[in-house]
CSV table of C-alpha atoms (C1' of nucleotides) in Angstrom, one decimal:
chain,number,residue,atom,x,y,z
A,1,MET,CA,0.0,0.0,0.0
A,2,ASN,CA,1.8,3.1,-1.2
A,3,ARG,CA,1.1,6.6,-0.1
A,4,SER,CA,-0.5,7.9,-3.2
A,5,GLU,CA,-3.1,5.2,-2.9
A,6,ARG,CA,-4.7,7.1,-0.2
A,7,GLY,CA,-5.4,10.8,-0.6
A,8,TRP,CA,-2.1,11.6,1.0
A,9,ARG,CA,-0.3,14.4,-0.8
A,10,ARG,CA,3.5,14.0,-0.6
A,11,PRO,CA,4.8,17.5,0.4
A,12,GLN,CA,7.9,18.4,-1.6
A,13,SER,CA,9.5,15.0,-1.5
A,14,TYR,CA,13.0,15.0,-2.7
A,15,HIS,CA,12.4,12.0,-4.9
A,16,HIS,CA,9.7,12.4,-7.5
A,17,GLY,CA,8.6,8.9,-7.7
A,18,ASN,CA,7.1,8.9,-11.1
A,19,LEU,CA,9.5,11.3,-13.0
A,20,LYS,CA,9.9,9.2,-16.1
A,21,GLU,CA,6.3,9.0,-17.0
A,22,VAL,CA,5.7,12.6,-16.2
A,23,LEU,CA,8.6,13.7,-18.4
A,24,LEU,CA,7.2,11.8,-21.3
A,25,GLU,CA,3.8,13.4,-20.8
A,26,ALA,CA,5.4,16.8,-20.5
A,27,ALA,CA,7.3,16.2,-23.7
A,28,ARG,CA,4.2,15.3,-25.6
A,29,LYS,CA,2.4,18.3,-24.4
A,30,LEU,CA,5.3,20.6,-25.2
A,31,ILE,CA,5.8,19.1,-28.7
A,32,GLU,CA,2.1,19.4,-29.4
A,33,GLN,CA,2.3,23.1,-28.4
A,34,TYR,CA,5.6,24.3,-29.8
A,35,GLY,CA,6.5,21.6,-32.3
A,36,PRO,CA,9.4,19.1,-32.0
A,37,THR,CA,12.0,21.8,-32.4
A,38,GLY,CA,10.5,23.9,-29.7
A,39,PHE,CA,10.6,21.1,-27.2
A,40,SER,CA,13.3,21.5,-24.6
A,41,LEU,CA,14.5,19.0,-21.9
A,42,THR,CA,14.9,21.8,-19.5
A,43,GLU,CA,11.3,23.0,-19.8
A,44,ALA,CA,10.0,19.4,-19.6
A,45,ALA,CA,12.0,19.2,-16.3
A,46,ARG,CA,10.4,22.5,-15.2
A,47,LEU,CA,7.0,21.2,-15.9
A,48,ALA,CA,7.8,18.2,-13.8
A,49,GLY,CA,9.1,20.3,-11.0
A,50,VAL,CA,12.6,19.0,-11.1
A,51,SER,CA,16.1,20.4,-12.0
A,52,PRO,CA,17.4,20.4,-15.5
A,53,ALA,CA,19.7,17.5,-14.6
A,54,ALA,CA,17.1,15.2,-13.3
A,55,PRO,CA,15.9,13.8,-16.6
A,56,TYR,CA,19.4,12.4,-17.2
A,57,ARG,CA,18.7,9.8,-14.5
A,58,HIS,CA,16.0,8.3,-16.8
A,59,PHE,CA,17.1,9.1,-20.3
A,60,ARG,CA,20.7,9.2,-21.9
A,61,ASP,CA,20.0,12.5,-23.6
A,62,ARG,CA,17.3,14.6,-25.2
A,63,GLU,CA,17.2,12.3,-28.2
A,64,ALA,CA,16.7,9.2,-26.1
A,65,LEU,CA,13.6,10.8,-24.5
A,66,LEU,CA,12.2,11.5,-28.0
A,67,ALA,CA,12.9,7.9,-29.0
A,68,GLU,CA,11.0,6.7,-26.0
A,69,VAL,CA,8.1,9.0,-26.8
A,70,ALA,CA,8.0,7.3,-30.2
A,71,ARG,CA,8.3,3.9,-28.8
A,72,ALA,CA,5.5,4.4,-26.3
A,73,GLY,CA,3.5,6.0,-29.1
A,74,PHE,CA,3.8,2.9,-31.3
A,75,GLU,CA,2.7,0.9,-28.3
A,76,ARG,CA,-0.5,2.7,-28.0
A,77,PHE,CA,-0.8,2.9,-31.7
A,78,ALA,CA,-0.7,-0.8,-32.1
A,79,ALA,CA,-3.0,-1.4,-29.3
A,80,ARG,CA,-5.6,1.0,-30.8
A,81,LEU,CA,-5.3,-0.5,-34.3
A,82,ASP,CA,-5.7,-4.0,-32.8
A,83,MET,CA,-8.8,-2.9,-30.9
A,84,ALA,CA,-10.3,-1.3,-34.0
A,85,TRP,CA,-9.5,-4.3,-36.3
A,86,ASN,CA,-11.0,-6.6,-33.7
A,87,ASN,CA,-10.0,-9.7,-35.6
A,88,GLY,CA,-12.2,-8.8,-38.5
A,89,VAL,CA,-15.4,-8.9,-36.6
A,90,PRO,CA,-18.2,-8.5,-37.6
A,91,THR,CA,-16.9,-8.4,-41.2
A,92,PRO,CA,-13.5,-7.8,-42.6
A,93,LEU,CA,-14.8,-4.8,-44.5
A,94,THR,CA,-16.4,-2.9,-41.6
A,95,ALA,CA,-13.5,-3.9,-39.4
A,96,PHE,CA,-11.2,-2.5,-42.0
A,97,GLU,CA,-13.1,0.8,-42.0
A,98,ASN,CA,-12.8,1.0,-38.3
A,99,LEU,CA,-9.0,0.4,-38.7
A,100,GLY,CA,-8.7,3.4,-41.0
A,101,ARG,CA,-10.6,5.6,-38.7
A,102,ALA,CA,-8.5,4.5,-35.8
A,103,TYR,CA,-5.4,5.4,-37.7
A,104,LEU,CA,-6.6,8.9,-38.3
A,105,ALA,CA,-7.9,9.3,-34.9
A,106,PHE,CA,-4.6,8.5,-33.4
A,107,ALA,CA,-2.8,10.9,-35.6
A,108,ARG,CA,-5.2,13.6,-34.6
A,109,GLU,CA,-5.4,12.9,-31.0
A,110,GLU,CA,-1.7,12.3,-30.4
A,111,PRO,CA,-0.1,14.6,-32.9
A,112,ALA,CA,3.1,14.9,-30.9
A,113,SER,CA,3.5,11.1,-30.8
A,114,TYR,CA,2.6,10.6,-34.4
A,115,THR,CA,5.1,13.3,-35.4
A,116,VAL,CA,7.9,11.8,-33.5
A,117,MET,CA,7.0,8.3,-34.6
A,118,PHE,CA,7.1,9.1,-38.3
A,119,GLU,CA,9.1,12.2,-39.0
A,120,THR,CA,12.4,10.7,-39.8
A,121,GLY,CA,14.4,14.0,-39.6
A,122,LEU,CA,13.7,14.3,-35.9
A,123,ARG,CA,15.6,11.3,-34.8
A,124,PRO,CA,18.6,10.9,-37.1
A,125,GLY,CA,20.7,7.8,-36.7
A,126,THR,CA,17.7,5.8,-35.8
A,127,GLU,CA,17.6,4.1,-39.2
A,128,GLY,CA,18.7,0.6,-38.2
A,129,GLU,CA,16.6,0.4,-35.1
A,130,THR,CA,13.5,-1.9,-35.2
A,131,ILE,CA,10.7,-1.0,-32.8
A,132,PRO,CA,8.6,-4.1,-32.0
A,133,ALA,CA,5.4,-2.2,-31.4
A,134,ALA,CA,5.8,-0.6,-34.8
A,135,GLU,CA,6.1,-4.1,-36.4
A,136,ARG,CA,3.0,-5.2,-34.5
A,137,ALA,CA,1.1,-2.2,-35.9
A,138,PHE,CA,2.2,-3.0,-39.4
A,139,ASP,CA,1.2,-6.7,-38.9
A,140,ILE,CA,-2.3,-5.7,-38.0
A,141,LEU,CA,-2.6,-3.8,-41.3
A,142,GLN,CA,-1.2,-6.9,-43.0
A,143,LYS,CA,-3.6,-9.2,-41.3
A,144,ALA,CA,-6.5,-7.0,-42.4
A,145,ALA,CA,-5.2,-6.8,-46.0
A,146,ALA,CA,-5.0,-10.6,-46.0
A,147,ALA,CA,-8.5,-11.0,-44.7
A,148,LEU,CA,-9.8,-8.7,-47.4
A,149,CYS,CA,-7.9,-10.7,-50.1
A,150,ARG,CA,-9.6,-13.9,-49.0
A,151,GLN,CA,-12.8,-12.6,-50.5
A,152,LEU,CA,-11.2,-13.0,-53.9
A,153,PRO,CA,-10.6,-16.3,-55.7
A,154,GLU,CA,-7.1,-17.4,-55.0
A,155,SER,CA,-5.9,-16.8,-58.5
A,156,GLU,CA,-6.8,-13.1,-58.4
A,157,ARG,CA,-5.3,-12.2,-55.1
A,158,PRO,CA,-2.7,-9.5,-55.1
A,159,PRO,CA,0.5,-9.8,-53.0
A,160,VAL,CA,-0.6,-9.1,-49.5
A,161,LYS,CA,2.6,-7.4,-48.5
A,162,LEU,CA,2.5,-4.9,-51.4
A,163,MET,CA,-1.1,-4.3,-50.7
A,164,SER,CA,-0.4,-3.5,-47.1
A,165,LEU,CA,2.3,-1.1,-48.2
A,166,HIS,CA,-0.1,0.7,-50.4
A,167,LEU,CA,-2.7,1.0,-47.6
A,168,TRP,CA,-0.1,2.2,-45.2
A,169,ALA,CA,1.1,4.8,-47.6
A,170,ILE,CA,-2.4,6.1,-48.3
A,171,SER,CA,-3.3,6.2,-44.6
A,172,HIS,CA,0.0,8.0,-43.7
A,173,GLY,CA,-0.3,10.4,-46.5
A,174,VAL,CA,-3.8,11.4,-45.6
A,175,ALA,CA,-2.9,11.6,-41.9
A,176,THR,CA,0.0,13.9,-42.4
A,177,LEU,CA,-1.4,16.1,-45.1
A,178,PHE,CA,-5.0,16.4,-44.0
A,179,ALA,CA,-5.5,15.1,-40.4
A,180,GLN,CA,-2.9,16.8,-38.4
A,181,GLY,CA,-2.4,20.5,-38.9
A,182,GLY,CA,-0.9,19.6,-42.3
A,183,LEU,CA,-0.4,21.7,-45.4
A,184,ALA,CA,-3.8,21.1,-46.8
A,185,ALA,CA,-5.7,20.6,-43.6
A,186,GLY,CA,-7.9,23.6,-44.4
A,187,LYS,CA,-7.7,23.4,-48.1
A,188,ALA,CA,-9.5,20.1,-48.5
A,189,PRO,CA,-13.2,20.3,-48.8
A,190,LEU,CA,-13.7,17.2,-46.8
A,191,LYS,CA,-12.8,15.5,-43.5
A,192,SER,CA,-9.7,13.4,-43.6
A,193,GLU,CA,-11.8,10.4,-42.8
A,194,GLU,CA,-13.8,10.9,-45.9
A,195,ILE,CA,-10.7,11.3,-48.0
A,196,LEU,CA,-9.2,8.1,-46.7
A,197,GLU,CA,-12.3,6.2,-47.0
A,198,SER,CA,-13.1,7.2,-50.6
A,199,ALA,CA,-9.5,6.5,-51.6
A,200,VAL,CA,-9.5,3.1,-50.1
A,201,LEU,CA,-12.9,2.4,-51.6
A,202,ILE,CA,-11.5,3.1,-55.0
A,203,TYR,CA,-8.4,1.1,-54.4
A,204,LEU,CA,-10.3,-1.9,-53.3
A,205,GLN,CA,-12.6,-1.5,-56.3
A,206,GLY,CA,-9.4,-1.6,-58.4
A,207,LEU,CA,-8.4,-4.9,-56.9
A,208,GLY,CA,-11.9,-6.3,-57.5
A,209,ILE,CA,-12.5,-6.7,-53.8
A,210,LEU,CA,-15.3,-4.3,-53.9
A,211,PRO,CA,-17.8,-4.1,-56.8
A,212,GLY,CA,-18.1,-1.2,-59.1
A,213,GLY,CA,-14.6,-0.9,-60.5
A,214,ASN,CA,-15.8,0.6,-63.7
A,215,GLU,CA,-18.2,3.2,-62.4
A,216,THR,CA,-17.9,6.4,-60.4
A,217,PRO,CA,-18.8,5.7,-56.8
A,218,LYS,CA,-22.1,7.4,-56.3
A,219,SER,CA,-21.6,8.3,-52.7
A,220,ILE,CA,-18.7,10.7,-52.9
B,1,MET,CA,31.2,43.7,-65.3
B,2,ASN,CA,31.6,42.5,-61.7
B,3,ARG,CA,34.7,40.9,-60.4
B,4,SER,CA,33.6,37.3,-60.3
B,5,GLU,CA,32.8,37.4,-64.0
B,6,ARG,CA,36.4,37.1,-64.7
B,7,GLY,CA,38.5,34.5,-63.0
B,8,TRP,CA,39.4,37.0,-60.4
B,9,ARG,CA,39.3,35.4,-56.8
B,10,ARG,CA,38.2,38.0,-54.3
B,11,PRO,CA,40.7,37.8,-51.5
B,12,GLN,CA,39.0,37.9,-48.1
B,13,SER,CA,36.6,40.7,-49.1
B,14,TYR,CA,34.6,42.1,-46.2
B,15,HIS,CA,31.3,41.8,-48.0
B,16,HIS,CA,30.4,38.3,-49.2
B,17,GLY,CA,28.3,39.2,-52.2
B,18,ASN,CA,26.2,36.1,-52.4
B,19,LEU,CA,25.6,35.2,-48.8
B,20,LYS,CA,21.8,34.6,-48.9
B,21,GLU,CA,22.1,31.8,-51.5
B,22,VAL,CA,25.2,30.3,-49.9
B,23,LEU,CA,23.4,30.2,-46.6
B,24,LEU,CA,20.4,28.4,-48.1
B,25,GLU,CA,22.6,25.9,-49.7
B,26,ALA,CA,24.5,25.3,-46.5
B,27,ALA,CA,21.3,24.9,-44.7
B,28,ARG,CA,20.1,22.2,-47.1
B,29,LYS,CA,23.5,20.4,-46.8
B,30,LEU,CA,23.4,20.5,-43.0
B,31,ILE,CA,19.8,19.4,-42.7
B,32,GLU,CA,20.5,16.5,-45.1
B,33,GLN,CA,23.4,15.4,-43.0
B,34,TYR,CA,22.2,16.0,-39.4
B,35,GLY,CA,18.4,16.4,-39.7
B,36,PRO,CA,16.4,19.5,-39.3
B,37,THR,CA,17.0,19.5,-35.6
B,38,GLY,CA,20.7,19.3,-35.9
B,39,PHE,CA,20.9,22.3,-38.3
B,40,SER,CA,22.3,25.4,-36.7
B,41,LEU,CA,22.4,29.0,-38.0
B,42,THR,CA,25.8,29.3,-36.5
B,43,GLU,CA,27.2,26.4,-38.4
B,44,ALA,CA,25.6,27.5,-41.6
B,45,ALA,CA,27.4,30.8,-41.1
B,46,ARG,CA,30.6,29.0,-40.5
B,47,LEU,CA,30.2,27.0,-43.7
B,48,ALA,CA,29.7,30.3,-45.5
B,49,GLY,CA,32.7,31.8,-43.8
B,50,VAL,CA,30.9,34.6,-42.0
B,51,SER,CA,30.1,35.5,-38.4
B,52,PRO,CA,27.1,34.1,-36.6
B,53,ALA,CA,25.4,37.4,-36.8
B,54,ALA,CA,25.7,37.8,-40.5
B,55,PRO,CA,22.7,35.7,-41.5
B,56,TYR,CA,20.4,38.1,-39.6
B,57,ARG,CA,21.1,40.6,-42.5
B,58,HIS,CA,19.2,38.2,-44.7
B,59,PHE,CA,16.7,36.4,-42.6
B,60,ARG,CA,14.7,37.6,-39.6
B,61,ASP,CA,15.6,34.5,-37.6
B,62,ARG,CA,16.4,30.9,-37.9
B,63,GLU,CA,12.8,29.9,-38.7
B,64,ALA,CA,12.7,32.4,-41.5
B,65,LEU,CA,15.7,30.8,-43.1
B,66,LEU,CA,13.9,27.4,-42.9
B,67,ALA,CA,10.8,28.9,-44.4
B,68,GLU,CA,12.8,30.2,-47.3
B,69,VAL,CA,14.4,26.7,-47.8
B,70,ALA,CA,10.8,25.5,-48.0
B,71,ARG,CA,9.6,28.2,-50.4
B,72,ALA,CA,12.6,27.8,-52.7
B,73,GLY,CA,12.1,24.1,-52.5
B,74,PHE,CA,8.4,24.3,-53.6
B,75,GLU,CA,9.6,26.5,-56.5
B,76,ARG,CA,12.0,23.8,-57.8
B,77,PHE,CA,9.4,21.1,-57.0
B,78,ALA,CA,6.7,22.8,-59.0
B,79,ALA,CA,9.1,23.4,-61.9
B,80,ARG,CA,10.1,19.8,-61.9
B,81,LEU,CA,6.6,18.4,-61.8
B,82,ASP,CA,5.6,20.8,-64.6
B,83,MET,CA,8.5,19.6,-66.7
B,84,ALA,CA,7.6,16.0,-66.0
B,85,TRP,CA,3.9,16.4,-66.8
B,86,ASN,CA,4.8,18.2,-70.0
B,87,ASN,CA,1.2,19.2,-70.7
B,88,GLY,CA,0.2,15.5,-70.9
B,89,VAL,CA,2.4,14.8,-73.9
B,90,PRO,CA,2.7,12.3,-75.5
B,91,THR,CA,-0.3,10.7,-73.6
B,92,PRO,CA,-1.8,11.6,-70.3
B,93,LEU,CA,-1.0,8.3,-68.9
B,94,THR,CA,2.7,8.2,-69.7
B,95,ALA,CA,3.0,11.8,-68.7
B,96,PHE,CA,1.3,10.9,-65.4
B,97,GLU,CA,3.7,8.2,-64.8
B,98,ASN,CA,6.5,10.7,-65.4
B,99,LEU,CA,4.9,13.0,-62.8
B,100,GLY,CA,4.9,10.3,-60.2
B,101,ARG,CA,8.6,9.5,-60.8
B,102,ALA,CA,9.5,13.1,-60.7
B,103,TYR,CA,7.7,13.5,-57.3
B,104,LEU,CA,9.7,10.7,-55.8
B,105,ALA,CA,12.9,11.8,-57.5
B,106,PHE,CA,12.6,15.2,-55.9
B,107,ALA,CA,11.9,13.7,-52.5
B,108,ARG,CA,15.0,11.5,-52.8
B,109,GLU,CA,17.3,14.1,-54.3
B,110,GLU,CA,16.4,16.9,-52.1
B,111,PRO,CA,15.4,15.3,-48.9
B,112,ALA,CA,16.2,18.3,-46.8
B,113,SER,CA,13.9,20.5,-48.9
B,114,TYR,CA,11.2,17.9,-48.9
B,115,THR,CA,11.4,17.5,-45.2
B,116,VAL,CA,11.2,21.2,-44.5
B,117,MET,CA,8.4,21.6,-47.1
B,118,PHE,CA,6.1,18.9,-45.6
B,119,GLU,CA,7.0,18.2,-42.0
B,120,THR,CA,4.6,20.5,-40.2
B,121,GLY,CA,6.2,20.3,-36.9
B,122,LEU,CA,9.3,22.0,-38.1
B,123,ARG,CA,7.8,25.4,-38.8
B,124,PRO,CA,4.9,25.9,-36.3
B,125,GLY,CA,2.8,28.9,-36.7
B,126,THR,CA,3.0,28.6,-40.5
B,127,GLU,CA,-0.4,27.3,-40.8
B,128,GLY,CA,-2.1,30.2,-42.4
B,129,GLU,CA,0.6,31.0,-44.8
B,130,THR,CA,0.0,30.1,-48.5
B,131,ILE,CA,3.0,29.4,-50.7
B,132,PRO,CA,2.3,30.2,-54.3
B,133,ALA,CA,4.7,27.6,-55.7
B,134,ALA,CA,3.0,25.0,-53.5
B,135,GLU,CA,-0.3,25.9,-55.0
B,136,ARG,CA,1.2,25.7,-58.5
B,137,ALA,CA,2.6,22.2,-57.7
B,138,PHE,CA,-0.8,21.0,-56.5
B,139,ASP,CA,-2.4,22.6,-59.6
B,140,ILE,CA,-0.2,20.5,-61.9
B,141,LEU,CA,-1.4,17.4,-60.1
B,142,GLN,CA,-5.0,18.6,-60.5
B,143,LYS,CA,-4.5,19.3,-64.2
B,144,ALA,CA,-3.1,15.8,-64.6
B,145,ALA,CA,-6.0,14.2,-62.8
B,146,ALA,CA,-8.4,16.1,-64.9
B,147,ALA,CA,-6.7,15.0,-68.1
B,148,LEU,CA,-7.0,11.4,-66.9
B,149,CYS,CA,-10.6,11.8,-66.1
B,150,ARG,CA,-11.3,13.0,-69.6
B,151,GLN,CA,-10.8,9.5,-70.8
B,152,LEU,CA,-14.0,8.5,-69.0
B,153,PRO,CA,-17.5,9.2,-70.2
B,154,GLU,CA,-18.7,12.4,-68.5
B,155,SER,CA,-21.2,10.7,-66.3
B,156,GLU,CA,-18.6,8.4,-64.7
B,157,ARG,CA,-16.0,11.0,-63.9
B,158,PRO,CA,-15.0,11.3,-60.2
B,159,PRO,CA,-14.7,14.7,-58.6
B,160,VAL,CA,-11.3,16.0,-59.9
B,161,LYS,CA,-10.3,17.7,-56.6
B,162,LEU,CA,-10.9,14.6,-54.5
B,163,MET,CA,-9.0,12.5,-57.0
B,164,SER,CA,-6.0,14.9,-56.8
B,165,LEU,CA,-6.1,14.8,-53.0
B,166,HIS,CA,-6.0,10.9,-53.2
B,167,LEU,CA,-3.1,11.0,-55.6
B,168,TRP,CA,-1.2,13.5,-53.6
B,169,ALA,CA,-1.7,11.5,-50.4
B,170,ILE,CA,-0.5,8.3,-52.0
B,171,SER,CA,2.5,10.0,-53.4
B,172,HIS,CA,3.4,11.7,-50.2
B,173,GLY,CA,2.9,8.6,-48.2
B,174,VAL,CA,5.1,6.6,-50.5
B,175,ALA,CA,7.7,9.4,-50.6
B,176,THR,CA,8.0,9.8,-46.8
B,177,LEU,CA,7.7,6.1,-45.9
B,178,PHE,CA,9.7,4.4,-48.6
B,179,ALA,CA,11.7,6.9,-50.6
B,180,GLN,CA,13.6,9.0,-48.1
B,181,GLY,CA,15.3,7.2,-45.3
B,182,GLY,CA,11.9,6.5,-43.9
B,183,LEU,CA,10.7,3.9,-41.5
B,184,ALA,CA,10.2,1.2,-44.0
B,185,ALA,CA,12.9,2.2,-46.6
B,186,GLY,CA,14.7,-1.1,-46.1
B,187,LYS,CA,11.7,-3.1,-45.1
B,188,ALA,CA,9.9,-2.9,-48.4
B,189,PRO,CA,10.9,-5.5,-51.0
B,190,LEU,CA,10.5,-3.0,-53.8
B,191,LYS,CA,11.7,0.4,-54.9
B,192,SER,CA,9.4,3.2,-54.0
B,193,GLU,CA,8.8,3.9,-57.7
B,194,GLU,CA,7.3,0.4,-58.1
B,195,ILE,CA,5.2,0.8,-55.0
B,196,LEU,CA,3.8,4.1,-56.1
B,197,GLU,CA,3.3,3.0,-59.7
B,198,SER,CA,1.4,-0.2,-58.7
B,199,ALA,CA,-0.7,1.7,-56.1
B,200,VAL,CA,-1.7,4.3,-58.7
B,201,LEU,CA,-2.4,1.5,-61.3
B,202,ILE,CA,-4.9,-0.2,-58.9
B,203,TYR,CA,-6.4,3.2,-58.0
B,204,LEU,CA,-7.0,4.1,-61.7
B,205,GLN,CA,-8.5,0.7,-62.3
B,206,GLY,CA,-10.8,1.3,-59.5
B,207,LEU,CA,-11.9,4.5,-61.2
B,208,GLY,CA,-12.3,2.6,-64.5
B,209,ILE,CA,-9.7,4.8,-66.1
B,210,LEU,CA,-7.5,1.8,-66.7
B,211,PRO,CA,-8.9,-1.6,-67.7
B,212,GLY,CA,-8.8,-4.7,-65.4
B,213,GLY,CA,-10.6,-3.4,-62.4
B,214,ASN,CA,-11.7,-6.8,-61.5
B,215,GLU,CA,-8.6,-8.9,-61.9
B,216,THR,CA,-5.2,-9.0,-60.3
B,217,PRO,CA,-2.7,-7.0,-62.2
B,218,LYS,CA,-0.4,-9.6,-63.6
B,219,SER,CA,2.7,-7.6,-63.6
B,220,ILE,CA,3.2,-7.0,-59.9
C,1,DG,C1',38.2,63.5,-56.1
C,2,DG,C1',35.8,63.8,-51.6
C,3,DC,C1',31.4,63.2,-48.9
C,4,DT,C1',27.4,60.9,-47.6
C,5,DT,C1',24.4,57.0,-47.3
C,6,DG,C1',22.7,52.4,-47.1
C,7,DA,C1',23.7,47.7,-47.3
C,8,DT,C1',26.2,44.2,-45.3
C,9,DG,C1',29.4,42.1,-42.0
C,10,DT,C1',31.8,41.9,-37.1
C,11,DA,C1',32.4,41.7,-32.1
C,12,DA,C1',30.6,41.3,-27.9
C,13,DA,C1',27.2,40.1,-24.8
C,14,DA,C1',22.8,38.3,-22.7
C,15,DG,C1',20.1,34.4,-22.2
C,16,DC,C1',18.7,29.8,-23.0
C,17,DC,C1',19.7,25.0,-23.6
C,18,DC,C1',22.3,20.5,-23.2
C,19,DT,C1',25.2,17.8,-20.7
C,20,DT,C1',28.5,16.4,-17.0
C,21,DC,C1',30.3,16.1,-12.4
C,22,DA,C1',30.6,16.0,-7.7
C,23,DC,C1',27.5,15.9,-4.1
C,24,DA,C1',22.9,15.4,-1.4
C,25,DT,C1',18.9,12.7,0.0
C,26,DG,C1',16.3,9.1,1.3
C,27,DA,C1',14.2,4.3,0.8
C,28,DA,C1',15.3,-0.3,1.2
C,29,DT,C1',18.2,-3.8,2.9
C,30,DC,C1',21.1,-6.2,6.1
D,1,DG,C1',21.3,1.6,13.1
D,2,DA,C1',24.5,1.5,9.2
D,3,DT,C1',25.1,0.8,4.4
D,4,DT,C1',23.9,1.0,-0.4
D,5,DC,C1',21.9,2.4,-4.5
D,6,DA,C1',18.7,4.9,-7.1
D,7,DT,C1',17.4,9.5,-7.8
D,8,DG,C1',17.6,14.5,-7.5
D,9,DT,C1',20.5,19.1,-7.0
D,10,DG,C1',23.8,22.8,-8.0
D,11,DA,C1',27.3,24.5,-10.5
D,12,DA,C1',29.8,24.9,-14.5
D,13,DG,C1',31.4,24.5,-19.6
D,14,DG,C1',30.3,25.0,-24.1
D,15,DG,C1',27.1,25.8,-28.0
D,16,DC,C1',23.3,28.2,-30.0
D,17,DT,C1',20.1,32.3,-30.9
D,18,DT,C1',19.5,36.9,-31.1
D,19,DT,C1',20.4,41.9,-30.3
D,20,DT,C1',23.2,46.1,-30.3
D,21,DA,C1',26.8,49.1,-31.3
D,22,DC,C1',30.2,49.6,-34.5
D,23,DA,C1',33.1,48.7,-39.0
D,24,DT,C1',33.6,48.3,-43.9
D,25,DC,C1',32.6,49.1,-48.5
D,26,DA,C1',29.9,50.2,-52.9
D,27,DA,C1',27.4,53.7,-55.1
D,28,DG,C1',25.6,58.1,-55.9
D,29,DC,C1',26.1,63.0,-55.6
D,30,DC,C1',28.4,67.2,-55.6
DNA sequence: GGCTTGATGTAAAAGCCCTTCACATGAATC
DNA sequence: GATTCATGTGAAGGGCTTTTACATCAAGCC
């Protein structure tokens, strides 16, 4: 039974007790507000109420903290995609739509995480690293693509891996350009969800997974 | 007739004469090497052989220099896309393929420019600004989309604007994920050009602009 | 030519940030 | 109760950004 489990407020304790998590949260908040360039270790420490040197007990340097923001972000990202996909229930197609919406929702609700996760320029020298949660996230996409493919006769199925890359690229493109405060966020006449959904619709028609490959979709 | 027009090497002149351009070039080089975060005004000045204060005669601050890198980048980007599209000659389809390749080529050859142009987090507070060259670049895409649409009977044509957004998102997604040193640059089994081309192929089949909407493309 | 003027570069300094090092604190263990 | 180890502090070095007063030079004007 530790102290915070009852209402007991620790008065100015020397040791913070939860600094690592608090720093990560502060980092996300600061990045969201000032951009990844504006984020400063010192200010994160200030928000957490500790000295500028304290973060170095938990992260090798500023970049390591950013990398951890990315890693934790991928963790939540994968969990969220998994939840949305829900093993293809009730149908692969509706589950897949949920997946797309979950992707955009994450990018919009955690712009700081998404930015640090995918903007390569921010964490140079991270090229070789492989983040397990990121692999898991992609695997979910791949499982979804495979499930959709199974609706086609075996001879007509596209390579699942390539199909996943396509869908990932579309989702990522829409997320960065239209869902976050991107270049064209205001310029587009539609919500990013509608853009993604219509693009995927057309793409799946092109594969023959959805009917109507030769007509304009009426609903756009 | 100024001095540099003959082979005359200005020895240690007090005034640089071409500082603005040299600083922009240095910035691109540094960003390419160390990422946008690693770029420092002071070091760009060092590369140009001037004092750390000199850049402030040409740019309001560090961010303004980055904004100019982006603006000039869009300028070259638009020029390059325009050249590749070549007014739809010889055929809209082949011209469109050239357009896609030009898009990826730019992202790969000028990664620093592309990053600063599209990574929103790097220049916060730039949301409202409208960059003419960026509009021109998008217009080219839109013209290309319109030309492709014209191959369809009028009643089956999709909304051109939406179609352009789709194509932009796909291109941008592929460029950032697979063409630059992105997350999955090594993971993908194919070159980014092949990924983009196959995705667009399927997408156009979905619209009925290309035949084969209900079969697996054999060539992938 | 000599003077003025404006553009462009310098030097110095203030302020912030990152990072390290020696030291302080306190919770847990023996 | 003493020790130990993780965690936080304070101070300091070095780099970056930005400002300010001053230096240099090209161009125009008499």
